[in-house]
mmCIF file of C-alpha atoms and ligand atoms in Angstrom:
data_model
loop_
_atom_site.group_PDB
_atom_site.id
_atom_site.type_symbol
_atom_site.label_atom_id
_atom_site.label_comp_id
_atom_site.label_asym_id
_atom_site.label_seq_id
_atom_site.Cartn_x
_atom_site.Cartn_y
_atom_site.Cartn_z
ATOM 1 C CA MET A 108 173.423 99.656 123.153
ATOM 2 C CA ARG A 109 172.163 96.306 124.426
ATOM 3 C CA GLY A 110 169.761 94.293 122.570
ATOM 4 C CA ARG A 111 167.517 94.159 125.813
ATOM 5 C CA GLU A 112 167.807 98.061 125.833
ATOM 6 C CA LEU A 113 167.003 98.413 122.042
ATOM 7 C CA ARG A 114 163.949 96.583 122.126
ATOM 8 C CA GLY A 115 162.581 98.725 125.092
ATOM 9 C CA GLU A 116 163.542 101.774 123.434
ATOM 10 C CA LEU A 117 161.725 101.017 120.432
ATOM 11 C CA ASP A 118 158.865 99.852 122.327
ATOM 12 C CA ALA A 119 158.355 103.417 123.625
ATOM 13 C CA PHE A 120 159.319 105.329 120.389
ATOM 14 C CA LEU A 121 156.568 103.348 118.716
ATOM 15 C CA ALA A 122 153.979 103.872 121.589
ATOM 16 C CA GLU A 123 154.171 107.573 120.780
ATOM 17 C CA THR A 124 154.738 107.643 117.120
ATOM 18 C CA GLU A 125 152.972 104.506 115.448
ATOM 19 C CA GLN A 126 149.522 106.193 114.730
ATOM 20 C CA ASP A 127 151.220 109.396 113.333
ATOM 21 C CA LEU A 128 153.449 107.092 111.043
ATOM 22 C CA VAL A 129 149.915 105.114 109.920
ATOM 23 C CA ALA A 130 148.616 108.600 109.212
ATOM 24 C CA PHE A 131 151.706 109.710 107.469
ATOM 25 C CA ARG A 132 151.210 106.372 105.252
ATOM 26 C CA ARG A 133 147.667 107.014 104.598
ATOM 27 C CA ASP A 134 148.671 110.296 103.259
ATOM 28 C CA LEU A 135 151.161 109.180 100.959
ATOM 29 C CA HIS A 136 148.937 106.714 99.929
ATOM 30 C CA MET A 137 145.992 109.488 99.214
ATOM 31 C CA TYR A 138 148.514 111.153 96.975
ATOM 32 C CA PRO A 139 150.680 108.802 95.022
ATOM 33 C CA GLU A 140 153.386 110.099 92.713
ATOM 34 C CA LEU A 141 154.987 108.121 89.519
ATOM 35 C CA GLY A 142 158.868 107.708 89.427
ATOM 36 C CA PHE A 143 160.774 111.277 89.148
ATOM 37 C CA ALA A 144 157.446 113.077 89.827
ATOM 38 C CA GLU A 145 157.450 112.367 93.602
ATOM 39 C CA TYR A 146 157.789 116.098 94.378
ATOM 40 C CA ARG A 147 154.924 116.219 96.949
ATOM 41 C CA THR A 148 156.106 113.078 98.630
ATOM 42 C CA THR A 149 159.454 114.412 98.678
ATOM 43 C CA GLN A 150 158.282 117.628 100.547
ATOM 44 C CA ARG A 151 156.534 115.845 102.995
ATOM 45 C CA ILE A 152 159.541 113.530 103.959
ATOM 46 C CA THR A 153 161.734 116.661 103.969
ATOM 47 C CA GLU A 154 159.496 118.477 106.500
ATOM 48 C CA ARG A 155 159.232 115.588 108.958
ATOM 49 C CA LEU A 156 163.316 115.050 108.730
ATOM 50 C CA THR A 157 164.102 118.898 109.246
ATOM 51 C CA ALA A 158 161.643 118.995 112.202
ATOM 52 C CA ALA A 159 163.692 115.929 113.698
ATOM 53 C CA GLY A 160 166.782 118.293 113.619
ATOM 54 C CA LEU A 161 168.139 116.432 110.569
ATOM 55 C CA VAL A 162 169.490 117.965 107.180
ATOM 56 C CA PRO A 163 167.866 116.393 104.172
ATOM 57 C CA ALA A 164 169.305 117.082 100.735
ATOM 58 C CA VAL A 165 167.042 116.732 97.750
ATOM 59 C CA LEU A 166 168.618 115.176 94.594
ATOM 60 C CA PRO A 167 169.274 117.436 91.772
ATOM 61 C CA ARG A 168 165.990 116.333 89.665
ATOM 62 C CA GLY A 169 163.900 117.728 92.831
ATOM 63 C CA THR A 170 162.559 114.024 93.917
ATOM 64 C CA GLY A 171 164.390 111.762 96.315
ATOM 65 C CA ILE A 172 166.532 112.593 99.311
ATOM 66 C CA ILE A 173 169.624 111.721 101.040
ATOM 67 C CA CYS A 174 170.165 112.414 104.686
ATOM 68 C CA ASP A 175 172.795 111.406 106.911
ATOM 69 C CA VAL A 176 171.951 110.517 110.904
ATOM 70 C CA GLY A 177 175.347 110.753 113.065
ATOM 71 C CA SER A 178 178.757 111.370 111.994
ATOM 72 C CA GLY A 179 182.250 110.617 113.201
ATOM 73 C CA ASP A 180 184.793 108.384 111.850
ATOM 74 C CA GLY A 181 182.628 105.021 112.360
ATOM 75 C CA PRO A 182 181.507 102.869 109.522
ATOM 76 C CA THR A 183 178.585 104.273 107.251
ATOM 77 C CA VAL A 184 175.295 101.840 106.951
ATOM 78 C CA ALA A 185 172.723 102.796 104.402
ATOM 79 C CA LEU A 186 169.125 102.258 104.609
ATOM 80 C CA ARG A 187 167.075 102.480 101.419
ATOM 81 C CA ALA A 188 163.446 103.162 100.689
ATOM 82 C CA ASP A 189 161.746 103.550 97.278
ATOM 83 C CA ILE A 190 159.071 106.375 97.348
ATOM 84 C CA ASP A 191 157.233 106.186 93.621
ATOM 85 C CA ALA A 192 153.730 104.650 93.161
ATOM 86 C CA LEU A 193 152.669 102.749 89.915
ATOM 87 C CA PRO A 194 150.551 103.914 86.703
ATOM 88 C CA LEU A 195 147.356 101.947 88.334
ATOM 89 C CA GLN A 196 144.085 102.732 89.052
ATOM 90 C CA ASP A 197 143.380 101.956 92.735
ATOM 91 C CA GLU A 198 140.512 99.753 93.183
ATOM 92 C CA LYS A 199 140.120 99.719 97.073
ATOM 93 C CA ASP A 200 137.328 100.721 99.050
ATOM 94 C CA ALA A 201 139.259 102.433 101.695
ATOM 95 C CA PRO A 202 139.087 105.910 103.097
ATOM 96 C CA TYR A 203 142.628 106.491 102.149
ATOM 97 C CA ARG A 204 142.426 105.191 98.566
ATOM 98 C CA SER A 205 144.258 107.390 95.741
ATOM 99 C CA THR A 206 142.622 110.564 94.743
ATOM 100 C CA VAL A 207 144.883 110.605 91.904
ATOM 101 C CA PRO A 208 143.365 109.008 88.820
ATOM 102 C CA GLY A 209 145.727 106.015 87.448
ATOM 103 C CA ALA A 210 148.250 106.272 90.100
ATOM 104 C CA CYS A 211 148.145 103.811 93.215
ATOM 105 C CA HIS A 212 150.910 102.829 95.519
ATOM 106 C CA ALA A 213 150.151 99.173 94.723
ATOM 107 C CA CYS A 214 153.756 98.113 95.422
ATOM 108 C CA GLY A 215 153.777 99.480 99.099
ATOM 109 C CA HIS A 216 156.331 101.839 98.268
ATOM 110 C CA ASP A 217 154.452 104.344 100.694
ATOM 111 C CA VAL A 218 154.799 101.857 103.443
ATOM 112 C CA HIS A 219 158.661 101.485 102.800
ATOM 113 C CA THR A 220 158.789 105.157 102.931
ATOM 114 C CA THR A 221 156.877 105.475 106.063
ATOM 115 C CA ILE A 222 159.102 102.764 107.753
ATOM 116 C CA LEU A 223 162.265 104.623 106.610
ATOM 117 C CA LEU A 224 160.808 107.804 108.019
ATOM 118 C CA GLY A 225 159.940 106.341 111.310
ATOM 119 C CA THR A 226 163.513 104.671 111.563
ATOM 120 C CA SER A 227 164.950 108.184 110.767
ATOM 121 C CA LEU A 228 163.280 109.583 113.285
ATOM 122 C CA PHE A 229 164.362 106.927 116.210
ATOM 123 C CA LEU A 230 167.947 106.910 114.768
ATOM 124 C CA ALA A 231 168.022 110.796 115.202
ATOM 125 C CA GLN A 232 167.057 110.459 118.515
ATOM 126 C CA GLN A 233 169.756 107.774 119.166
ATOM 127 C CA ALA A 234 172.198 109.900 117.638
ATOM 128 C CA ALA A 235 170.979 113.143 119.905
ATOM 129 C CA ALA A 236 171.808 110.685 123.016
ATOM 130 C CA GLY A 237 175.053 109.818 121.756
ATOM 131 C CA LEU A 238 174.227 106.107 121.119
ATOM 132 C CA LEU A 239 174.845 105.905 117.278
ATOM 133 C CA PRO A 240 178.396 104.132 116.726
ATOM 134 C CA GLY A 241 178.858 105.749 113.244
ATOM 135 C CA ARG A 242 176.785 107.064 110.423
ATOM 136 C CA VAL A 243 173.487 105.895 109.092
ATOM 137 C CA ARG A 244 172.744 107.181 105.394
ATOM 138 C CA LEU A 245 168.910 107.405 104.626
ATOM 139 C CA ILE A 246 168.161 107.081 101.223
ATOM 140 C CA PHE A 247 164.352 107.902 99.729
ATOM 141 C CA GLN A 248 165.042 106.810 96.119
ATOM 142 C CA PRO A 249 162.938 107.981 93.590
ATOM 143 C CA ALA A 250 161.456 105.805 90.427
ATOM 144 C CA GLU A 251 162.068 102.323 91.443
ATOM 145 C CA GLU A 252 159.398 100.897 88.997
ATOM 146 C CA LEU A 253 160.716 102.964 85.909
ATOM 147 C CA PRO A 254 163.383 101.381 86.511
ATOM 148 C CA GLY A 255 166.491 103.798 87.205
ATOM 149 C CA GLY A 256 166.250 105.853 90.234
ATOM 150 C CA ALA A 257 168.747 103.639 91.999
ATOM 151 C CA LEU A 258 171.357 104.701 89.314
ATOM 152 C CA GLU A 259 170.344 108.577 89.623
ATOM 153 C CA VAL A 260 171.130 108.010 93.493
ATOM 154 C CA MET A 261 174.742 106.366 92.736
ATOM 155 C CA ALA A 262 175.322 109.097 90.004
ATOM 156 C CA GLN A 263 174.793 111.513 92.917
ATOM 157 C CA GLY A 264 177.432 109.796 94.939
ATOM 158 C CA GLY A 265 174.615 108.496 97.208
ATOM 159 C CA ILE A 266 176.460 105.229 98.302
ATOM 160 C CA SER A 267 180.229 106.667 98.102
ATOM 161 C CA GLY A 268 181.698 106.013 101.535
ATOM 162 C CA VAL A 269 178.699 103.370 102.538
ATOM 163 C CA ASP A 270 179.992 100.308 103.847
ATOM 164 C CA ARG A 271 176.903 98.268 103.525
ATOM 165 C CA ILE A 272 173.259 98.978 102.325
ATOM 166 C CA PHE A 273 169.652 97.377 103.418
ATOM 167 C CA GLY A 274 166.459 97.662 102.158
ATOM 168 C CA LEU A 275 162.992 95.857 102.314
ATOM 169 C CA HIS A 276 159.799 95.148 100.325
ATOM 170 C CA CYS A 277 156.428 94.321 101.430
ATOM 171 C CA ASP A 278 155.608 90.923 101.010
ATOM 172 C CA PRO A 279 151.669 90.176 101.016
ATOM 173 C CA ARG A 280 152.104 86.387 101.376
ATOM 174 C CA LEU A 281 153.986 86.709 105.144
ATOM 175 C CA ASP A 282 152.095 87.539 107.918
ATOM 176 C CA VAL A 283 152.751 90.587 109.984
ATOM 177 C CA GLY A 284 155.654 89.966 112.172
ATOM 178 C CA GLN A 285 157.537 87.599 109.642
ATOM 179 C CA VAL A 286 160.641 88.692 107.808
ATOM 180 C CA GLY A 287 161.390 86.718 104.636
ATOM 181 C CA LEU A 288 165.376 86.292 104.180
ATOM 182 C CA LYS A 289 167.458 84.499 101.906
ATOM 183 C CA PRO A 290 171.298 84.653 101.060
ATOM 184 C CA GLY A 291 172.383 84.857 97.473
ATOM 185 C CA PRO A 292 169.877 85.939 94.746
ATOM 186 C CA ILE A 293 166.204 86.852 96.023
ATOM 187 C CA THR A 294 165.031 88.647 92.716
ATOM 188 C CA SER A 295 165.563 88.387 89.094
ATOM 189 C CA ALA A 296 166.793 90.351 86.012
ATOM 190 C CA CYS A 297 164.267 91.160 83.323
ATOM 191 C CA ASP A 298 165.574 92.648 80.267
ATOM 192 C CA ARG A 299 163.755 93.629 76.740
ATOM 193 C CA LEU A 300 165.023 92.499 73.467
ATOM 194 C CA LEU A 301 163.557 94.028 70.088
ATOM 195 C CA ILE A 302 164.984 92.311 66.890
ATOM 196 C CA ARG A 303 164.717 94.116 63.566
ATOM 197 C CA VAL A 304 165.543 91.912 60.432
ATOM 198 C CA SER A 305 165.604 93.562 56.851
ATOM 199 C CA GLY A 306 166.153 92.134 53.198
ATOM 200 C CA PRO A 307 165.540 92.974 49.833
ATOM 201 C CA GLY A 308 161.982 91.728 49.716
ATOM 202 C CA GLY A 309 160.458 89.783 46.614
ATOM 203 C CA HIS A 310 157.725 87.628 45.313
ATOM 204 C CA THR A 311 157.085 84.392 47.125
ATOM 205 C CA ALA A 312 157.522 82.482 43.902
ATOM 206 C CA ARG A 313 161.285 83.331 43.990
ATOM 207 C CA PRO A 314 162.658 83.131 47.447
ATOM 208 C CA HIS A 315 166.079 81.959 46.102
ATOM 209 C CA LEU A 316 166.411 85.129 44.239
ATOM 210 C CA THR A 317 165.754 87.295 47.537
ATOM 211 C CA ALA A 318 166.131 86.632 51.210
ATOM 212 C CA ASP A 319 163.086 84.911 52.452
ATOM 213 C CA LEU A 320 162.586 87.256 55.396
ATOM 214 C CA VAL A 321 159.725 85.660 57.058
ATOM 215 C CA PHE A 322 161.253 82.231 57.321
ATOM 216 C CA ALA A 323 164.591 83.721 58.479
ATOM 217 C CA LEU A 324 162.762 85.410 61.367
ATOM 218 C CA ALA A 325 160.727 82.573 62.105
ATOM 219 C CA LYS A 326 163.952 80.647 62.487
ATOM 220 C CA ILE A 327 165.344 83.382 64.663
ATOM 221 C CA LEU A 328 162.355 82.993 66.971
ATOM 222 C CA THR A 329 162.846 79.324 67.424
ATOM 223 C CA GLU A 330 166.609 79.044 67.311
ATOM 224 C CA LEU A 331 167.412 81.979 69.744
ATOM 225 C CA PRO A 332 165.795 80.598 72.622
ATOM 226 C CA ALA A 333 166.810 76.948 71.840
ATOM 227 C CA ALA A 334 170.430 78.003 71.402
ATOM 228 C CA LEU A 335 170.684 79.910 74.553
ATOM 229 C CA SER A 336 169.074 77.032 76.581
ATOM 230 C CA ARG A 337 172.513 75.285 75.201
ATOM 231 C CA ARG A 338 174.844 77.862 75.580
ATOM 232 C CA ILE A 339 174.050 79.212 79.122
ATOM 233 C CA ASP A 340 174.227 77.161 82.570
ATOM 234 C CA PRO A 341 170.710 75.834 82.976
ATOM 235 C CA ARG A 342 170.725 76.759 86.481
ATOM 236 C CA SER A 343 170.793 80.104 85.413
ATOM 237 C CA SER A 344 167.034 79.963 84.419
ATOM 238 C CA LEU A 345 167.668 82.589 81.670
ATOM 239 C CA SER A 346 164.600 82.305 79.421
ATOM 240 C CA LEU A 347 164.033 84.609 76.141
ATOM 241 C CA VAL A 348 160.379 84.371 75.664
ATOM 242 C CA TRP A 349 158.555 86.507 72.714
ATOM 243 C CA GLY A 350 155.815 88.705 73.055
ATOM 244 C CA ARG A 351 155.569 90.361 69.606
ATOM 245 C CA VAL A 352 156.149 89.654 66.247
ATOM 246 C CA GLU A 353 155.358 91.370 62.753
ATOM 247 C CA ALA A 354 156.199 91.063 59.347
ATOM 248 C CA GLY A 355 154.457 91.319 56.083
ATOM 249 C CA SER A 356 151.252 92.230 54.659
ATOM 250 C CA ALA A 357 150.168 89.828 51.860
ATOM 251 C CA ALA A 358 150.444 86.387 51.119
ATOM 252 C CA ASN A 359 152.168 86.380 48.063
ATOM 253 C CA ALA A 360 154.996 89.071 49.098
ATOM 254 C CA ILE A 361 158.058 88.591 50.809
ATOM 255 C CA PRO A 362 158.489 91.424 53.046
ATOM 256 C CA ASP A 363 161.684 93.560 53.385
ATOM 257 C CA ASP A 364 161.368 94.251 57.174
ATOM 258 C CA GLY A 365 160.048 92.161 60.457
ATOM 259 C CA ILE A 366 160.367 92.889 63.843
ATOM 260 C CA ALA A 367 160.249 90.425 67.141
ATOM 261 C CA GLU A 368 160.190 91.817 70.857
ATOM 262 C CA GLY A 369 160.216 89.977 73.718
ATOM 263 C CA THR A 370 161.818 89.687 77.389
ATOM 264 C CA VAL A 371 164.872 87.806 78.534
ATOM 265 C CA ARG A 372 164.451 86.789 82.278
ATOM 266 C CA CYS A 373 167.311 85.142 84.356
ATOM 267 C CA LEU A 374 167.776 84.282 87.923
ATOM 268 C CA ASP A 375 171.623 84.411 87.855
ATOM 269 C CA GLU A 376 174.071 87.649 87.602
ATOM 270 C CA ASN A 377 176.846 85.972 85.581
ATOM 271 C CA ALA A 378 174.467 84.886 82.951
ATOM 272 C CA TRP A 379 172.936 88.201 82.891
ATOM 273 C CA HIS A 380 176.155 89.650 82.189
ATOM 274 C CA VAL A 381 176.841 87.597 79.179
ATOM 275 C CA ALA A 382 173.400 87.234 77.765
ATOM 276 C CA PRO A 383 173.249 90.383 75.565
ATOM 277 C CA ASP A 384 176.736 89.543 73.629
ATOM 278 C CA LEU A 385 175.911 86.000 73.394
ATOM 279 C CA ILE A 386 172.247 86.682 71.765
ATOM 280 C CA LYS A 387 173.867 88.818 69.518
ATOM 281 C CA SER A 388 176.342 86.616 68.258
ATOM 282 C CA LEU A 389 173.474 83.813 67.804
ATOM 283 C CA LEU A 390 171.199 86.345 65.934
ATOM 284 C CA GLU A 391 174.037 87.271 63.600
ATOM 285 C CA SER A 392 174.896 83.660 62.750
ATOM 286 C CA VAL A 393 171.099 82.483 62.368
ATOM 287 C CA ALA A 394 170.424 85.958 60.280
ATOM 288 C CA GLY A 395 173.434 85.323 58.121
ATOM 289 C CA ALA A 396 172.515 81.943 57.256
ATOM 290 C CA TYR A 397 169.461 82.920 55.783
ATOM 291 C CA GLY A 398 170.903 86.215 53.753
ATOM 292 C CA VAL A 399 168.911 88.903 56.065
ATOM 293 C CA GLU A 400 170.311 91.564 58.061
ATOM 294 C CA ALA A 401 169.510 91.820 61.797
ATOM 295 C CA GLU A 402 169.956 94.179 64.470
ATOM 296 C CA MET A 403 169.049 94.089 68.110
ATOM 297 C CA GLU A 404 167.948 96.731 70.783
ATOM 298 C CA TYR A 405 168.851 95.137 74.025
ATOM 299 C CA THR A 406 167.579 97.225 76.755
ATOM 300 C CA ARG A 407 168.940 96.438 80.262
ATOM 301 C CA GLY A 408 166.382 96.380 83.245
ATOM 302 C CA VAL A 409 167.863 95.302 86.341
ATOM 303 C CA PRO A 410 170.227 92.509 87.673
ATOM 304 C CA PRO A 411 168.895 90.052 90.442
ATOM 305 C CA VAL A 412 169.394 91.427 93.840
ATOM 306 C CA VAL A 413 172.238 89.084 95.157
ATOM 307 C CA ASN A 414 172.070 89.134 98.910
ATOM 308 C CA ASP A 415 175.344 89.226 101.013
ATOM 309 C CA GLU A 416 175.406 86.377 103.264
ATOM 310 C CA MET A 417 176.766 88.491 106.395
ATOM 311 C CA SER A 418 174.307 91.354 105.680
ATOM 312 C CA VAL A 419 171.495 88.569 105.687
ATOM 313 C CA GLU A 420 172.936 87.339 109.066
ATOM 314 C CA MET A 421 172.537 90.801 110.459
ATOM 315 C CA LEU A 422 168.983 91.224 109.322
ATOM 316 C CA ALA A 423 168.431 88.089 111.097
ATOM 317 C CA GLU A 424 170.019 88.873 114.245
ATOM 318 C CA ALA A 425 168.359 92.198 113.947
ATOM 319 C CA ALA A 426 164.964 90.732 113.627
ATOM 320 C CA GLN A 427 165.509 88.279 116.485
ATOM 321 C CA ARG A 428 166.386 91.135 118.660
ATOM 322 C CA ALA A 429 163.651 93.639 117.652
ATOM 323 C CA LEU A 430 160.743 91.388 116.357
ATOM 324 C CA GLY A 431 161.409 88.353 118.565
ATOM 325 C CA ALA A 432 162.576 84.780 118.033
ATOM 326 C CA GLY A 433 160.690 83.089 115.229
ATOM 327 C CA SER A 434 160.211 86.284 113.127
ATOM 328 C CA VAL A 435 162.567 85.164 110.265
ATOM 329 C CA ALA A 436 161.146 83.028 107.670
ATOM 330 C CA PRO A 437 162.796 81.532 104.716
ATOM 331 C CA THR A 438 161.681 82.892 100.979
ATOM 332 C CA GLN A 439 162.413 82.071 97.557
ATOM 333 C CA GLN A 440 163.934 83.728 94.742
ATOM 334 C CA SER A 441 161.129 85.703 92.667
ATOM 335 C CA LEU A 442 161.083 86.361 89.046
ATOM 336 C CA GLY A 443 160.263 90.004 89.547
ATOM 337 C CA GLY A 444 162.830 92.794 89.186
ATOM 338 C CA GLU A 445 163.930 95.190 91.964
ATOM 339 C CA ASP A 446 166.414 97.909 91.457
ATOM 340 C CA PHE A 447 168.001 97.912 94.528
ATOM 341 C CA ALA A 448 170.162 95.450 92.783
ATOM 342 C CA TRP A 449 172.135 98.118 91.215
ATOM 343 C CA TYR A 450 173.397 99.187 94.765
ATOM 344 C CA LEU A 451 174.645 95.691 95.635
ATOM 345 C CA GLU A 452 176.556 95.580 92.430
ATOM 346 C CA SER A 453 178.979 97.831 94.280
ATOM 347 C CA ILE A 454 178.707 97.417 97.843
ATOM 348 C CA PRO A 455 177.438 94.291 99.882
ATOM 349 C CA GLY A 456 174.113 94.644 101.718
ATOM 350 C CA ALA A 457 170.847 92.780 101.604
ATOM 351 C CA PHE A 458 167.217 92.990 101.041
ATOM 352 C CA ALA A 459 164.466 91.560 103.230
ATOM 353 C CA ARG A 460 160.710 90.898 102.408
ATOM 354 C CA LEU A 461 158.543 92.233 105.303
ATOM 355 C CA GLY A 462 155.302 90.275 106.258
ATOM 356 C CA THR A 463 151.984 92.899 105.361
ATOM 357 C CA ARG A 464 149.278 90.154 105.891
ATOM 358 C CA SER A 465 147.019 90.423 108.556
ATOM 359 C CA PRO A 466 147.120 86.880 110.208
ATOM 360 C CA GLY A 467 144.318 84.789 108.833
ATOM 361 C CA GLY A 468 143.619 87.346 106.539
ATOM 362 C CA ARG A 469 143.394 87.921 102.655
ATOM 363 C CA THR A 470 146.318 87.437 100.495
ATOM 364 C CA TYR A 471 146.666 90.276 98.274
ATOM 365 C CA ASP A 472 149.317 90.493 95.487
ATOM 366 C CA ILE A 473 151.397 93.806 94.556
ATOM 367 C CA HIS A 474 151.197 95.541 91.176
ATOM 368 C CA GLN A 475 147.293 95.329 91.644
ATOM 369 C CA GLY A 476 144.741 97.855 92.198
ATOM 370 C CA THR A 477 143.200 96.157 95.220
ATOM 371 C CA PHE A 478 146.598 95.598 97.004
ATOM 372 C CA ASP A 479 146.660 96.650 100.636
ATOM 373 C CA VAL A 480 148.836 96.074 103.772
ATOM 374 C CA ASP A 481 148.188 95.547 107.563
ATOM 375 C CA GLU A 482 149.283 98.827 108.570
ATOM 376 C CA GLY A 483 150.998 96.902 111.967
ATOM 377 C CA ALA A 484 153.737 96.211 109.387
ATOM 378 C CA ILE A 485 154.745 99.521 109.579
ATOM 379 C CA ALA A 486 156.022 99.534 113.204
ATOM 380 C CA MET A 487 157.787 95.849 112.361
ATOM 381 C CA GLY A 488 159.459 97.529 109.514
ATOM 382 C CA VAL A 489 160.731 100.396 111.810
ATOM 383 C CA ARG A 490 162.044 97.820 114.410
ATOM 384 C CA LEU A 491 163.645 95.768 111.585
ATOM 385 C CA MET A 492 165.408 98.612 109.926
ATOM 386 C CA ALA A 493 166.519 100.453 113.270
ATOM 387 C CA ALA A 494 167.758 97.517 114.773
ATOM 388 C CA THR A 495 169.732 96.322 111.292
ATOM 389 C CA ALA A 496 171.309 99.596 111.005
ATOM 390 C CA LEU A 497 172.374 99.586 114.654
ATOM 391 C CA THR A 498 173.630 95.885 114.463
ATOM 392 C CA ALA A 499 175.284 96.581 111.225
ATOM 393 C CA LEU A 500 177.349 99.650 112.679
ATOM 394 C CA TRP A 501 178.417 97.459 115.778
ATOM 395 C CA GLU A 502 179.411 94.475 113.973
ATOM 396 C CA SER A 503 181.693 96.961 111.621
ATOM 397 C CA ARG A 504 183.511 98.059 114.256
ATOM 398 C CA PRO A 505 186.755 96.673 115.571
ATOM 399 C CA VAL A 506 185.489 93.909 118.327
ATOM 400 C CA THR A 507 187.152 94.668 121.675
ATOM 401 C CA VAL A 508 186.726 93.086 125.107
ATOM 402 C CA THR A 509 184.533 95.935 126.369
ATOM 403 C CA ASP A 510 183.009 96.417 123.168
ATOM 404 C CA PRO A 511 178.906 96.579 123.835
ATOM 405 C CA ILE A 512 178.619 94.040 121.061
ATOM 406 C CA THR A 513 179.913 91.320 123.311
ATOM 407 C CA THR A 514 176.636 91.968 125.584
ATOM 408 C CA LEU A 515 173.953 91.892 122.700
ATOM 409 C CA ALA A 516 171.082 89.925 123.862
HETATM 410 ZN ZN1 ZN B 216 156.775 97.131 92.314
HETATM 411 ZN ZN1 ZN B 217 158.174 97.477 94.692
#
């Protein structure tokens, strides 16, 4: 399909469906569900996909959906939306505010879900008209916030046979109609670290006859971050920051155990991969010097989302075709985490930021009980996702002189 035609078809589709999509989003917003408990949400999406003639497959745990549109031997492009809410109180004063105490769509996943639903309905129409040059896999992913839903999708074969994957996230600092794009890393890694130290304990009068555990723990607290900064490329911005320390109960007794907990954040994928082993060896050498035993529990969060350059170009081209020239804005790597990163460790793809701020309006932040979006972003998201899928499908095919790719507007 030519770019000009695509834009016209999206206009016609959205003129008919935009209000319905907004209502769908408000319904999800009123009934938010936390990770791996998105049963009602899954049901609502399934009903709509089925009504459009698609065949959704619910993941074995009962939440989340994988659904293919189109068939044949062409390439396969996946579009992913996350469907879970956050354990936060909704503090908005809107008619569609959450009806579930302690649960709120404060990360905009209701908007992502609605955008993917709208895109699914549009692509189903395209497929029925014989205009889909390949297969689009729709991934309605559960439990992004836990995180772990991406790993569940992958364990169920959700991206096997997929050539390229795309996703987006609401960005309340960008105006509606803008798309934030960046090749390379766009989010960060964040892991948790728990260290336990133990020793014989004893009287503070005789530290030389035991192991001075509090002193050793203090050394670990200061030495580990310092040593890391000299062992890892400073450009990776790896930071270990402690959030909790605990040891001892009396002024004159050396305790026999203590703990420290903190987070490891990192902008760079390579540094993220080597961090646990490096921290472990540094810990052992510091603890060994003071005669205490140390063990470490390192809990992986998510790696950084590292956008593939060609996929970012496809998003940019799609944004220009479907949202207009000037819709693409540069964006920065954030220190937040996003489990879309797991997909990009296996296949190429890219993650976009979708503007949700009303021009001249209030700037919200995600993960806050007051978060809301300008719902005009839903139609923009549908335009972007549909155009991206079609662009990626066309560009994944061998180009011939008569291929419609050569006539894209
Ligand atoms: Zn979030
Ligand atoms: Zn999110």
